[in-house]
XYZ file of C-alpha atoms in Angstrom:
641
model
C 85.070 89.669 89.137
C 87.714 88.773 86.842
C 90.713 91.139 85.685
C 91.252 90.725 81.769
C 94.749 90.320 81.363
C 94.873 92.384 78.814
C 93.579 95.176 80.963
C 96.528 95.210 83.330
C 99.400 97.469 83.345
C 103.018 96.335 82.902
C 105.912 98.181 83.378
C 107.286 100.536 86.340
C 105.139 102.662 88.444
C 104.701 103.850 91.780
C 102.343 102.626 94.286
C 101.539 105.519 96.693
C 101.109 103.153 99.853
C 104.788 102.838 100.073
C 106.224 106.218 99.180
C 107.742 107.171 95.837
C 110.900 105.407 96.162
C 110.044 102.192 98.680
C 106.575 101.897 96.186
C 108.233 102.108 93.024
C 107.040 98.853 91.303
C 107.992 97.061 87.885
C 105.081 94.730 86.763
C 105.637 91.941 84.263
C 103.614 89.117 82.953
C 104.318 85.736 84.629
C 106.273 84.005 82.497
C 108.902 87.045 82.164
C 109.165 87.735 85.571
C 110.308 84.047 86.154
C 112.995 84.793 83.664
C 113.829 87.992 85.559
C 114.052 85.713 88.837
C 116.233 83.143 87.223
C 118.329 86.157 85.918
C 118.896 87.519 89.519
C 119.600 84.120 90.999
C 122.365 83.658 87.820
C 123.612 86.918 88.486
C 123.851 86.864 92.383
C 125.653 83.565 91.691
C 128.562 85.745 89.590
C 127.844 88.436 92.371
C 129.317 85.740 94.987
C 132.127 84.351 92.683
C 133.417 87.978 92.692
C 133.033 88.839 95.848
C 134.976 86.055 97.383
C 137.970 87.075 94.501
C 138.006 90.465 96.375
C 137.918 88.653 99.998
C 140.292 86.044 98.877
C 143.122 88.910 97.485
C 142.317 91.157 100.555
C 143.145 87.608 103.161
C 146.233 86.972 100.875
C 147.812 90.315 100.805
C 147.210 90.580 104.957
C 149.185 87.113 104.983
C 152.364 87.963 103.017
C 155.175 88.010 105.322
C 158.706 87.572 104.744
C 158.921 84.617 105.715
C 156.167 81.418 105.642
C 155.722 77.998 106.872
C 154.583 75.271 104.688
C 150.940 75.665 105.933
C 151.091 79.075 105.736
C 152.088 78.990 101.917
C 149.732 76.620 101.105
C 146.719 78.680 102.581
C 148.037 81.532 100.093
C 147.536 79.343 97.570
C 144.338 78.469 98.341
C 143.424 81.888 98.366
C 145.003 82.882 94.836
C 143.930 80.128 93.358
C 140.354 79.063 94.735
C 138.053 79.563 92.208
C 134.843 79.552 94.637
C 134.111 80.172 98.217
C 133.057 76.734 98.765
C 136.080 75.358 97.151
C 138.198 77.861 99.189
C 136.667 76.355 102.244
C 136.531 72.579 101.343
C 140.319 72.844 100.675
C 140.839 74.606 103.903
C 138.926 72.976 106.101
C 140.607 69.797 105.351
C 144.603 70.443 104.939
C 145.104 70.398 108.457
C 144.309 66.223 108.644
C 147.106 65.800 105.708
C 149.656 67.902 108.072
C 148.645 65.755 111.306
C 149.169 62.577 109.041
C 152.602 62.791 107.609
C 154.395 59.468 107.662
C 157.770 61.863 107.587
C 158.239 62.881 110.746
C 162.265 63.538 110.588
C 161.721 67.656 109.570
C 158.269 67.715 112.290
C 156.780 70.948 113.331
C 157.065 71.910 116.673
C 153.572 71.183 117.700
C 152.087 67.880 115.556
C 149.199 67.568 117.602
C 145.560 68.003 115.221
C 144.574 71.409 117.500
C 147.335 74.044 116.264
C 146.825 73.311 112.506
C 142.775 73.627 112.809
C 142.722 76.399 114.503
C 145.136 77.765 111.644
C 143.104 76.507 108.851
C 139.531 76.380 110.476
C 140.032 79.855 111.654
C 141.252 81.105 108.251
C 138.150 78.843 106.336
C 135.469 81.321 108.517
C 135.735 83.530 105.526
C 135.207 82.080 102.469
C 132.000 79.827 104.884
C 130.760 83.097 105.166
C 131.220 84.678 102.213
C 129.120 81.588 100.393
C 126.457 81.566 103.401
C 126.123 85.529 102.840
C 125.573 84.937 99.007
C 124.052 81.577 99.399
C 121.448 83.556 101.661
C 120.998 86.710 99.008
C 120.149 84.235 96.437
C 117.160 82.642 98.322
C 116.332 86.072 99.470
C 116.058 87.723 96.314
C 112.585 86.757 95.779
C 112.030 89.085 98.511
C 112.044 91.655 95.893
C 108.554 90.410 94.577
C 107.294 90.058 98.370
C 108.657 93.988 99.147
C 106.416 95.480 95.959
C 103.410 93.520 97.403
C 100.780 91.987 95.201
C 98.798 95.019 93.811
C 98.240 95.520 90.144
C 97.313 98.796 88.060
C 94.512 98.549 85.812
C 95.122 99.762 82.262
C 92.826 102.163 82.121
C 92.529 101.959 78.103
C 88.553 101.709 78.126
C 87.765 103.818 81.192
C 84.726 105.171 82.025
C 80.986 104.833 83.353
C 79.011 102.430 81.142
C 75.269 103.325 80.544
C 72.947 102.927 77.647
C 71.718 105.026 74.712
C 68.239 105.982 73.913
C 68.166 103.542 71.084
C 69.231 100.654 73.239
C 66.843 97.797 73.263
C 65.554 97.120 76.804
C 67.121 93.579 76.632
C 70.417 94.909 76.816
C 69.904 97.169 79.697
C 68.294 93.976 81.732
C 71.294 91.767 80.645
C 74.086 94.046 81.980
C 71.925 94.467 84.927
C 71.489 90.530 85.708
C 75.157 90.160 85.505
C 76.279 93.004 87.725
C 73.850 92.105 90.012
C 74.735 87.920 89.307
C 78.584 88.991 90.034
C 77.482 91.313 93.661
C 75.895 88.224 94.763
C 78.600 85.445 93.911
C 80.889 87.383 95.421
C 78.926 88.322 98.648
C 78.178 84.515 99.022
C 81.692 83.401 98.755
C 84.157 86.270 100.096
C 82.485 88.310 102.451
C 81.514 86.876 106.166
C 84.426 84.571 106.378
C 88.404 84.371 105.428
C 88.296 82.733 102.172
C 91.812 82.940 100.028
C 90.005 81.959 97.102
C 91.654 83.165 93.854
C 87.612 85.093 93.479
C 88.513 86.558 96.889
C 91.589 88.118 96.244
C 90.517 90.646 93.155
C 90.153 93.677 94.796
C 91.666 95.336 97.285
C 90.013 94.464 100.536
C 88.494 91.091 99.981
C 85.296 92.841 101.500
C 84.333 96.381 103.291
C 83.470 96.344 107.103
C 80.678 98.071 108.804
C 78.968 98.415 112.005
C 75.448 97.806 112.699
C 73.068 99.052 115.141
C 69.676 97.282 115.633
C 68.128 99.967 117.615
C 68.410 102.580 115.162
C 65.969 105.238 114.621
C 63.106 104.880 112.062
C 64.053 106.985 108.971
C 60.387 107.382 108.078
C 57.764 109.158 109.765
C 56.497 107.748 113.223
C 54.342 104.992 113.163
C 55.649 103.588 109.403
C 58.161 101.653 110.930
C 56.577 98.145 112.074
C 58.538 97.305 115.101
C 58.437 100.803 116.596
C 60.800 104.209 116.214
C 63.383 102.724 117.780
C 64.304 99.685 116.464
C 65.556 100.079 112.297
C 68.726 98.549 111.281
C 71.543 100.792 110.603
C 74.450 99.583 108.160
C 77.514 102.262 108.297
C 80.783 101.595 106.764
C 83.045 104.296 108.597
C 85.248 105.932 106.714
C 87.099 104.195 103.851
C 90.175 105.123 102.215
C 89.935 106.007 98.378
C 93.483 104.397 98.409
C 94.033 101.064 100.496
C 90.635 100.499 100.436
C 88.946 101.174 96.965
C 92.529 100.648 95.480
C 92.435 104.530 93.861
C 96.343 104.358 93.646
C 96.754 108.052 94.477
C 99.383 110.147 97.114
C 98.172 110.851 100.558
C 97.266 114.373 99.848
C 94.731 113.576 97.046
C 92.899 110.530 98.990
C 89.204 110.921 100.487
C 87.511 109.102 102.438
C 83.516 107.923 101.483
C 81.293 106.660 103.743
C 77.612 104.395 102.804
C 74.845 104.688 105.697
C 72.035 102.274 104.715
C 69.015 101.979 107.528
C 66.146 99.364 106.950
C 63.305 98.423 108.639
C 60.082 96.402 107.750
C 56.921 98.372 107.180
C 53.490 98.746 108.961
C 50.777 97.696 106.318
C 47.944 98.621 108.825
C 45.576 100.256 106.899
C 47.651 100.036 103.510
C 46.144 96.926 102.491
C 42.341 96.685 100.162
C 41.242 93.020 99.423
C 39.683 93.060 96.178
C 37.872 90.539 93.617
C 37.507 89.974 90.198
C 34.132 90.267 89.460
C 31.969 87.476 88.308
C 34.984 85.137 89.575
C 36.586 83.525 92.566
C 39.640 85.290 92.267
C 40.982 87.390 95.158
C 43.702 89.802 94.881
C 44.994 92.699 97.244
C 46.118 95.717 96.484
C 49.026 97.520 98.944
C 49.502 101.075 98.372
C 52.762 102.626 99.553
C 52.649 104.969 96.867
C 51.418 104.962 93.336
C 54.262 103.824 90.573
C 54.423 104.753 87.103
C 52.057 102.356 85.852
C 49.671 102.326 88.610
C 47.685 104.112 91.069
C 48.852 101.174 94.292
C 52.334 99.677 94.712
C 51.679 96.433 94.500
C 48.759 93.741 93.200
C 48.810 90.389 94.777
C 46.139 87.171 94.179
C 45.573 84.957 96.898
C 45.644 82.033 94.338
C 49.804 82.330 94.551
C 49.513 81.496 98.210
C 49.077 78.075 97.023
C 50.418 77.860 93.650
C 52.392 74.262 93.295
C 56.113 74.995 93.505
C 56.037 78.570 93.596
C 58.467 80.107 96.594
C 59.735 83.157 97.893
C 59.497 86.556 95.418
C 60.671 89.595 96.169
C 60.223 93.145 93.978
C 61.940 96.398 94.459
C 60.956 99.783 93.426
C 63.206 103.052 94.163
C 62.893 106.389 94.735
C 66.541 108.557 93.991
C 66.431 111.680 95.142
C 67.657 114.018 92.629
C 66.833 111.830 89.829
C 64.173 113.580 87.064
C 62.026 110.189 85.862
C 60.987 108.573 88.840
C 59.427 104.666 88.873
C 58.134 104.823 91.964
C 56.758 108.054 94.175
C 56.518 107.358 97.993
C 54.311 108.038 100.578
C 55.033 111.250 102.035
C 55.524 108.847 105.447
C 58.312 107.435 103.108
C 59.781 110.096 101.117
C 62.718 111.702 101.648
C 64.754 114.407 99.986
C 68.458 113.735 100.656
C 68.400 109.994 100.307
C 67.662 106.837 97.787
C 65.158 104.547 98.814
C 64.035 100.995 98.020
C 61.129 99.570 98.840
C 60.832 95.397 98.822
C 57.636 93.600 98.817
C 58.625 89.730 99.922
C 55.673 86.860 99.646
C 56.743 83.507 100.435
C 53.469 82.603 98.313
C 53.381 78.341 98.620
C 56.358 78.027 101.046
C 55.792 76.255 104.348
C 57.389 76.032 107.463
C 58.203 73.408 110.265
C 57.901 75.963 112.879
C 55.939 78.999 113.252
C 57.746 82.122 112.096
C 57.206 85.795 113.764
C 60.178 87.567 111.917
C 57.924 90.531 111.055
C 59.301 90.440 107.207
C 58.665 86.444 106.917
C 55.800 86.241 109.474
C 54.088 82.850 108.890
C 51.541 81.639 111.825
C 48.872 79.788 110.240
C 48.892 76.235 110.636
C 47.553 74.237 107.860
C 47.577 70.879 106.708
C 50.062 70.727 103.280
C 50.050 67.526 100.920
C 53.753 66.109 100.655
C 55.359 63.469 99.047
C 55.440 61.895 102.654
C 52.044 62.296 103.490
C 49.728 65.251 104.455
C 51.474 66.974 107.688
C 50.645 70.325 109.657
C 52.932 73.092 108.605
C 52.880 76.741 109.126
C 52.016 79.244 106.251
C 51.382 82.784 105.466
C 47.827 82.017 104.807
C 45.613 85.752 105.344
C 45.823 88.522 103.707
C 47.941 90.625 106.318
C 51.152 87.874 106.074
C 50.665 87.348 102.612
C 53.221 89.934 101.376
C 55.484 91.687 104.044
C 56.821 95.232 103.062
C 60.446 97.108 104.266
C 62.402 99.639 103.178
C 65.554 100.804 102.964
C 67.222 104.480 102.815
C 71.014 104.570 101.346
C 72.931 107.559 101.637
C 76.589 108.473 100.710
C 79.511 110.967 102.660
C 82.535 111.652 100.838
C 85.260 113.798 103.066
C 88.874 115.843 102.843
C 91.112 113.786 105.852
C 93.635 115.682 105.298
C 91.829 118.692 107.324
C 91.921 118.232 110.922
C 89.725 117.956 111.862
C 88.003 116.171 108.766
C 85.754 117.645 106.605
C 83.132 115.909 105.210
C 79.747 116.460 102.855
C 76.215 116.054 104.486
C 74.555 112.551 103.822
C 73.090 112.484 100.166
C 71.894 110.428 97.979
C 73.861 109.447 94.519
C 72.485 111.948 92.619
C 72.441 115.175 95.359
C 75.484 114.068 96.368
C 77.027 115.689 92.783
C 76.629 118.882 93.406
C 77.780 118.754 97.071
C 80.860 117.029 95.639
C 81.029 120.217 93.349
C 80.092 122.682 96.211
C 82.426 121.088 98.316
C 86.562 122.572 99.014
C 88.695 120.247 98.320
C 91.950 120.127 99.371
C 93.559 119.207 95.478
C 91.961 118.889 92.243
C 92.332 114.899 92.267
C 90.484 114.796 95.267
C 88.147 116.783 93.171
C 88.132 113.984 90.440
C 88.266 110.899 92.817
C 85.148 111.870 94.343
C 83.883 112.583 90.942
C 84.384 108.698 89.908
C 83.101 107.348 93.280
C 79.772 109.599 93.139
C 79.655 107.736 89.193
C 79.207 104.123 90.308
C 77.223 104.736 92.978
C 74.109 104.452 91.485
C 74.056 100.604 90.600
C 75.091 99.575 93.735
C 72.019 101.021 95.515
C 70.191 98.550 97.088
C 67.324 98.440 94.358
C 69.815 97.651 91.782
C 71.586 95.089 93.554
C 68.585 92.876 93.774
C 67.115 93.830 90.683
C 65.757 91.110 88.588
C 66.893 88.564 91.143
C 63.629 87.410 92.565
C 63.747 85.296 95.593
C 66.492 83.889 95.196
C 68.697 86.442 96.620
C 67.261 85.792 100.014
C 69.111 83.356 102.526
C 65.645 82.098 103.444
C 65.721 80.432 100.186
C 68.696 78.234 100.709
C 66.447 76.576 103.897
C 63.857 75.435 101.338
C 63.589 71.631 100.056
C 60.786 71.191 97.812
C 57.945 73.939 99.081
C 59.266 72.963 102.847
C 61.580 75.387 104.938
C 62.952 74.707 108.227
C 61.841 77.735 110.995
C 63.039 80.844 110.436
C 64.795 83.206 113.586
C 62.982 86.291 114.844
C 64.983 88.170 113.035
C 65.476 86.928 109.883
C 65.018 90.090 108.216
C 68.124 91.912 109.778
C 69.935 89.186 108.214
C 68.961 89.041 104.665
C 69.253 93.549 105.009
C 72.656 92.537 106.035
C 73.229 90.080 103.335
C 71.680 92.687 101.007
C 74.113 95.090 102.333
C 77.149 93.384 101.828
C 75.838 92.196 97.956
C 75.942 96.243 97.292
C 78.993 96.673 98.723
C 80.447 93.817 96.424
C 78.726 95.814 93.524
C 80.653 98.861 94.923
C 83.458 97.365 94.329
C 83.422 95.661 91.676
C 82.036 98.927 89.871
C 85.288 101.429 91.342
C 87.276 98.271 89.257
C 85.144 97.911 86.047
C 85.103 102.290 85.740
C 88.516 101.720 85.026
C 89.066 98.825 83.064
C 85.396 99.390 81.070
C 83.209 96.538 81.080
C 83.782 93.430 79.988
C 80.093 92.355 78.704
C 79.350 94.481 75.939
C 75.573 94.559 75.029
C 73.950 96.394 72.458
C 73.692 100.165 72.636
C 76.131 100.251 75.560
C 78.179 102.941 75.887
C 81.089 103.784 77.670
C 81.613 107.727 78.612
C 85.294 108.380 80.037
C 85.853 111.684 82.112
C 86.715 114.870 79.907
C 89.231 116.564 82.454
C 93.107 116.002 82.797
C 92.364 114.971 86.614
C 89.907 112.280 85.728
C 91.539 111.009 82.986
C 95.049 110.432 84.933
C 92.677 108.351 87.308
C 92.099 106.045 85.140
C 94.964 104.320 85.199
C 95.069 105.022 88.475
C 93.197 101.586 89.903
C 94.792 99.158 91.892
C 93.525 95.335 92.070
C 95.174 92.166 93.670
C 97.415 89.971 91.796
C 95.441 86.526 90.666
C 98.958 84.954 89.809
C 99.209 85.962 86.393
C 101.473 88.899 87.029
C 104.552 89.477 88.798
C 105.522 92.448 91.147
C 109.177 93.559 91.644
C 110.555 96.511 93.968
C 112.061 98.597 91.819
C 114.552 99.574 94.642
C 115.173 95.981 95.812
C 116.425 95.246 91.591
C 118.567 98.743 91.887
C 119.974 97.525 94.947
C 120.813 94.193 93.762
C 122.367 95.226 90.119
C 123.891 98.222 91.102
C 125.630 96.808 94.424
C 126.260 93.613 92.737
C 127.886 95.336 89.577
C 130.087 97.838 91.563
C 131.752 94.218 93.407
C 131.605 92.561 89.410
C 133.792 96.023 88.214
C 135.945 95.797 91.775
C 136.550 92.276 91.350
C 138.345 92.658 88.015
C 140.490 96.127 88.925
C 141.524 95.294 92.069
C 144.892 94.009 91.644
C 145.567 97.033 89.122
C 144.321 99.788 91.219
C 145.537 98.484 94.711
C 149.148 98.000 91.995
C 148.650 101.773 91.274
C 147.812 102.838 94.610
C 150.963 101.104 96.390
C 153.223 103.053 93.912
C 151.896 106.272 94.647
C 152.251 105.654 98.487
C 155.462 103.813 98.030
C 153.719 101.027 100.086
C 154.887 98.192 98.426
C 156.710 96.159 100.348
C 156.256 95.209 104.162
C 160.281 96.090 105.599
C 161.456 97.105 102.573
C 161.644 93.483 102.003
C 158.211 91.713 100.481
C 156.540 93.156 97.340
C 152.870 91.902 98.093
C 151.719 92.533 94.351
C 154.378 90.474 93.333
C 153.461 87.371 95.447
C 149.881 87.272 94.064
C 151.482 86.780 90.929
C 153.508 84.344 91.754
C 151.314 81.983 93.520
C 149.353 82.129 90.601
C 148.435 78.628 88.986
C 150.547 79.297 86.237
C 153.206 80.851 88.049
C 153.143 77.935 90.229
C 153.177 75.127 87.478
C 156.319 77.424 85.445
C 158.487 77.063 89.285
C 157.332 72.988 88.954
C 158.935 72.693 85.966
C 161.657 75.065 86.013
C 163.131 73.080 89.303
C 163.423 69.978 87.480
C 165.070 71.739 84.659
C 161.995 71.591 81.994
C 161.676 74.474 80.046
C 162.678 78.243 78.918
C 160.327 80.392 80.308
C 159.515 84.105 79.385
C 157.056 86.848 80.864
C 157.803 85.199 84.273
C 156.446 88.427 86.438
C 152.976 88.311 84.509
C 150.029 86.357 85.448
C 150.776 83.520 82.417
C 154.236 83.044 81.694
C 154.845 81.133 78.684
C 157.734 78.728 77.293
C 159.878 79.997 74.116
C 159.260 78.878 70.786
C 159.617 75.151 70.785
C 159.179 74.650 73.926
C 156.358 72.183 73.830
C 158.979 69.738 72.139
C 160.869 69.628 75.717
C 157.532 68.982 77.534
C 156.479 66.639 75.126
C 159.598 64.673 75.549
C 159.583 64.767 79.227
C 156.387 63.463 79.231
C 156.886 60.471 77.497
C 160.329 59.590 79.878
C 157.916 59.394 82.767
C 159.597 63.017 84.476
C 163.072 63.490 85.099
C-alpha cells in the first residue's frame, strides 16, 4: 500500500499516543521541513552568540575590582569584546604562554612560572568552552525535535468512506478492484509479515503486521465427524485484543479507543460419502461431483473431470465460496454440518490436478500417494500424484468471526463473536463508553467484509498457496504433514494485510477508481471527525516536528535574543534604583563595560599619544570632532608619533 501524497495531512495536530501537549505535532512536506531544520540550526547559532554576550557581561561585571593586574585587564577585555564563545576561549586559553614569554623581565610578576597564569586564564576559559559545547550540542540535538513527534502521519481524510459498487456497475469493475485488493493483501503478506523487514512497503501502516496465537488442537467448529482429522485437532488463528489506536492507527484519546479482536478456525474436511463419480454419456469423460452444499447455480459444490489430473502444465487451483451470516443473497448455502449462524465461512476446494511430487505427501489438504511414472524433460521417473478420485480435490473450511470491546471498563466489556454483518447490530446494541467509540467500531465493522478469508483469495487461483512456490515445471519437492496449517496461516496473515490496508484506504478513499464505484462517507458528526482521524507511517516524504520541542526552542531561545540586547540597560536601571553601583563606593561597574569597549579602547590609544579631540567619551562609540579625520590622516602618513 502506498499513501498518495496528496492524501496526507500537513499542518499541527495532536497525536493522542503522547498526550495533548507532548503529542502535539506539526507536519510538513519534505523539502520545507529541511528549511525549517536549517532555520533552527541558523537560529540556535544566534541563540549561542547571545547567550555567551549575557555570560561574557555577567564574568566581566563579577571581575571589576578597584584595582587590576595586567592579566586581569586583559581577560576583561576579552570578555567585552569577544564576539563568540570560541573566540572568547581561543584568546583565553592562549594569553597565558605570551605572559610566561616576556623577554622584559625588569617589572616581572611575582610568580613567572607557566602554572599561576593557566590556572588564571584556563580556569576563566571553562565558560565560554562551555557555553559553545552547550550550544554546539543544542544545535546537533535539535533534530531531536523530528525524532520526539515520531514518524506517524494523518491521513487527509478528503475522500473518506467505504467503497462499493452500484447496481449499474459492470461486473468487470467489481472483479478488478477485487484482484487488486486482494494482489496488494498478498504482496504485502509475502514481504512484511513473518520476518523484520524495514522495507519502505513495510513501514506504511502502523504495525508492520498484527500478531496472533495459534492453537493446533482446537476444537472442530462444525458438527462431529466433518472435521477430517478428528474434533480435536482444527487450527485456531486469534489476534488478542488490538488497540483501535497504536495498532490500527485510529488517532483517537484513550477514552474513545476499542479494542477488536479476529478468531479464524480452519480445518480440512471429511469427503467420505460427499463424493459421486459421474460420466458423460456416450464418452470417456469422467467427472465428480462433491456436494457440501448446493450454490446458486447448482445443486453440488463443486464439478471436477479426471482429465485435469493430467492436463500438460496445469498446477495447483483453488476456489472459494462463502457463506456470511447476516448477509440476504447468499452464493453458497452449507451443509447444515457446516452452517453456522454467528459466523462467515469459506469453503476452499484445492486440486493439485497435473502436479507431481518427489516424495509422497499425507498433508490431508495436499494428500498425494500414488506413485506413477510421469514423462519429463529428463526422462520418464516415478513420482507421486493425486491420481483417484478421493485425493483428487481436498476440501477445508474456515469460520471468521469478529469481537469489538469497551477497555476502558474493568473489567472489559466486549461483544459476543459475530460475523461482519451480525456483528452491526451488536455494535449498535452494544454500551459504549463515548459516542466515538460508537463510530470507531462503526468503521472497523465497514471493512471487515473484504478481508474475510473468501475475499482475500478471491480470484487468485493457486497461486496464493506456498505449495506453489516448490513447483518447477509440473515437479514439486515433498510437502510436510502439515502443509495445510501453513498455507491457513499464510491465508491468515494475507487477510490481516487486507485489514489493514482497508482501516487506511476508508480514510483516504481508494486510489483505483473503476467504473460504477462509489464511495459512501459516514453521515454522523462522530464518523465524519474520524476520518481524518487515521494515522500511517512516514515513507520519507514528510517531516514530523514536536510542536513543544519548536516552542521550547523559539521561545527560550528568543527570551536570551531580547536579554542579550537589554541587559546592560536594565542591569544600568536596576543599579540606580538599589544605589548598587559601585563596589566601595569606589568602581562604577556599568561604566567599565563601557570603557573596555573596542571603541573606547582604540579613543584611550589615541588620546595617549595625543591624536585626536574626542566627544561622547562615556557612550559605547565615542567619536572625534569635526575634522578630526584630517589629524588621523596625517598621523598616519608620519608613521605614528
Amino acid at each position: 500500500m502506498s499513501t498518495d501524497t496528496g492524501r496526507i495531512y500537513t499542518g499541527s495536530w495532536v497525536n493522542h499516543a503522547k498526550g495533548s501537549i507532548t503529542g502535539a505535532t506539526l507536519t510538513l512536506s519534505s523539502s520545507q521541513g529541511a528549511f525549517l531544520v536549517a532555520f533552527l540550526g541558523v537560529f540556535i547559532t544566534l541563540v549561542g552568540s547571545q547567550f555567551w554576550v549575557l555570560v561574557s557581561f555577567a564574568l566581566h561585571q563579577l571581575n571589576c575590582t578597584k584595582t587590576y593586574d595586567g592579566l586581569q585587564k586583559q581577560h576583561q577585555v576579552i570578555l567585552r569584546n569577544s564576539g563568540t564563545s570560541a573566540g572568547a576561549a581561543y584568546e583565553l586559553l592562549r594569553l597565558p604562554f605570551y605572559w610566561w614569554r616576556r623577554e622584559d623581565q625588569t617589572q616581572r610578576i611575582e610568580d613567572a612560572r607557566l602554572w599561576p597564569f593557566l590556572r588564571r586564564s584556563w580556569v576563566l576559559s571553562l565558560f565560554p568552552l562551555l557555553s559553545f559545547a552547550l550550544f554546539a550540542g543544542a544545535g546537533v540535538l535539535s533534530s531531536q525535535v523530528t525524532k520526539a513527534a515520531g514518524d506517524e502521519l494523518l491521513v487527509s481524510g478528503s475522500n473518506c468512506g467505504q467503497w462499493n459498487f452500484n447496481p449499474q456497475a459492470p461486473m468487470s469493475s467489481y472483479v478488478e478492484k477485487s484482484q487488486n485488493e486482494s494482489q496488494i493483501a498478498y504482496n504485502y503478506a509475502r514481504e512484511c509479515y513473518g520476518g523484520s523487514v524495514s522495507s519502505t512497503t513495510c513501514n506504511t501502516y502502523m504495525h508492520q503486521q498484527l500478531k496472533w496465537s495459534e492453537d493446533r488442537n482446537a476444537n472442530c467448529p462444525f458438527e462431529s465427524g466433518m472435521c477430517l482429522l478428528g474434533d480435536t485437532a482444527a487450527l485456531k488463528l486469534d489476534t488478542g485484543y488490538i488497540d483501535s489506536h497504536t495498532v490500527l492507527g485510529i488517532n483517537s484519546p484513550k477514552r474513545d479507543r476499542i479494542d477488536y479482536r479476529r478468531v479464524t478456525t480452519c480445518a480440512p474436511l471429511n469427503t467420505s460419502g460427499r463424493i459421486q463419480p459421474n460420466k458423460i454419456s456416450g464418452t470417456s469423460i469422467i467427472y465428480y461431483d462433491y456436494d457440501f452444499g448446493p450454490t446458486s447455480s447448482s445443486n453440488v459444490t463443486w464439478t471436477y473431470f479426471e482429465v485435469f489430473s493430467s492436463l500438460g502444465g496445469l498446477l495447483y487451483s483453488l476456489d472459494q465460496w462463502a457463506n456470511e451470516a447476516g448477509v440476504a443473497n447468499q452464493s453458497w448455502f452449507p451443509d447444515p454440518g457446516l452452517a453456522q449462524a454467528d459466523a462467515d465461512i469459506t469453503l476452499f476446494a484445492m486440486s493439485a490436478n497435473n502436479v507431481a511430487y518427489i516424495d509422497p505427501v499425507t498433508d490431508p489438504f495436499f494428500q498425494a500417494t500414488h506413485q506413477v511414472q510421469v514423462q519429463t524433460s529428463t526422462g520418464t521417473q516415478l513420482y507421486y500424484k493425486a491420481n483417484d478420485y478421493d485425493e483428487f480435490v481436498h476440501f477445508a473450511s474456515c469460520v471468521d468471526q469478529h469481537q469489538l470491546c469497551d477497555p476502558n471498563i474493568k473489567p472489559p466489556k466486549c461483544t459476543a463473536l459475530h460475523g461482519w454483518m451480525t456483528l452491526q447490530a451488536a455494535i449498535l446494541n452494544f454500551a459504549w463508553t463515548t459516542p466515538r467509540q460508537l463510530a470507531t467500531a462503526l468503521r472497523i465493522q465497514q471493512v471487515l467484509q473484504y478481508s474475510s478469508m473468501f475475499y482475500t483469495t478471491s480470484g487468485r487461483g493457486g497461486l496464493v498457496l506456498r505449495a506453489s512456490e516448490k513447483v518447477s515445471q509440473i515437479i514439486s519437492a515433498g510437502l510436510p504433514s502439515n502443509q495445510w496449517m501453513i498455507e491457513m496461516s499464510d491465508l491468515f496473515a494475507m487477510a490481516l494485510a487486507r485489514l489493514q490496508h482497508g482501516i487506511v484506504e476508508y480514510a483516504t478513499g481508494p486510489t483505483d477508481i473503476t467504473e460504477g464505484m462509489i464511495v459512501q462517507g459516514p453521515s454522523d458528526s462522530e464518523g465524519q471527525a474520524l476520518c481524518s482521524a487515521q494515522m500511517v507511517r512516514n515513507t520519507g516524504l514528510y517531516s514530523n516536528f514536536s510542536i513543544l520541542g519548536l516552542s521550547l526552542i523559539v521561545g527560550i531561545g528568543t527570551v536570551i535574543i531580547i536579554a542579550s540586547i537589554f541587559v546592560e540597560s536594565i542591569v544600568d536601571v536596576f543599579r540606580r534604583r538599589r544605589r548598587y553601583s559601585t563596589v566601595n563606593n569606589s568602581v562604577d561597574k556599568s561604566q567599565q563595560w563601557v570603557l573596555d569597549g573596542k571603541f573606547q579602547l582604540m579613543r584611550l590609544a589615541y588620546e595617549g599619544i595625543g591624536v585626536g579631540t574626542w566627544v561622547r567619551t562615556g557612550e559605547h562609540v565615542p567619536v572625534v570632532k569635526e575634522g578630526g579625520q584630517k589629524i588621523f590622516s596625517a598621523f598616519e602618513k608620519s608613521g605614528g608619533a
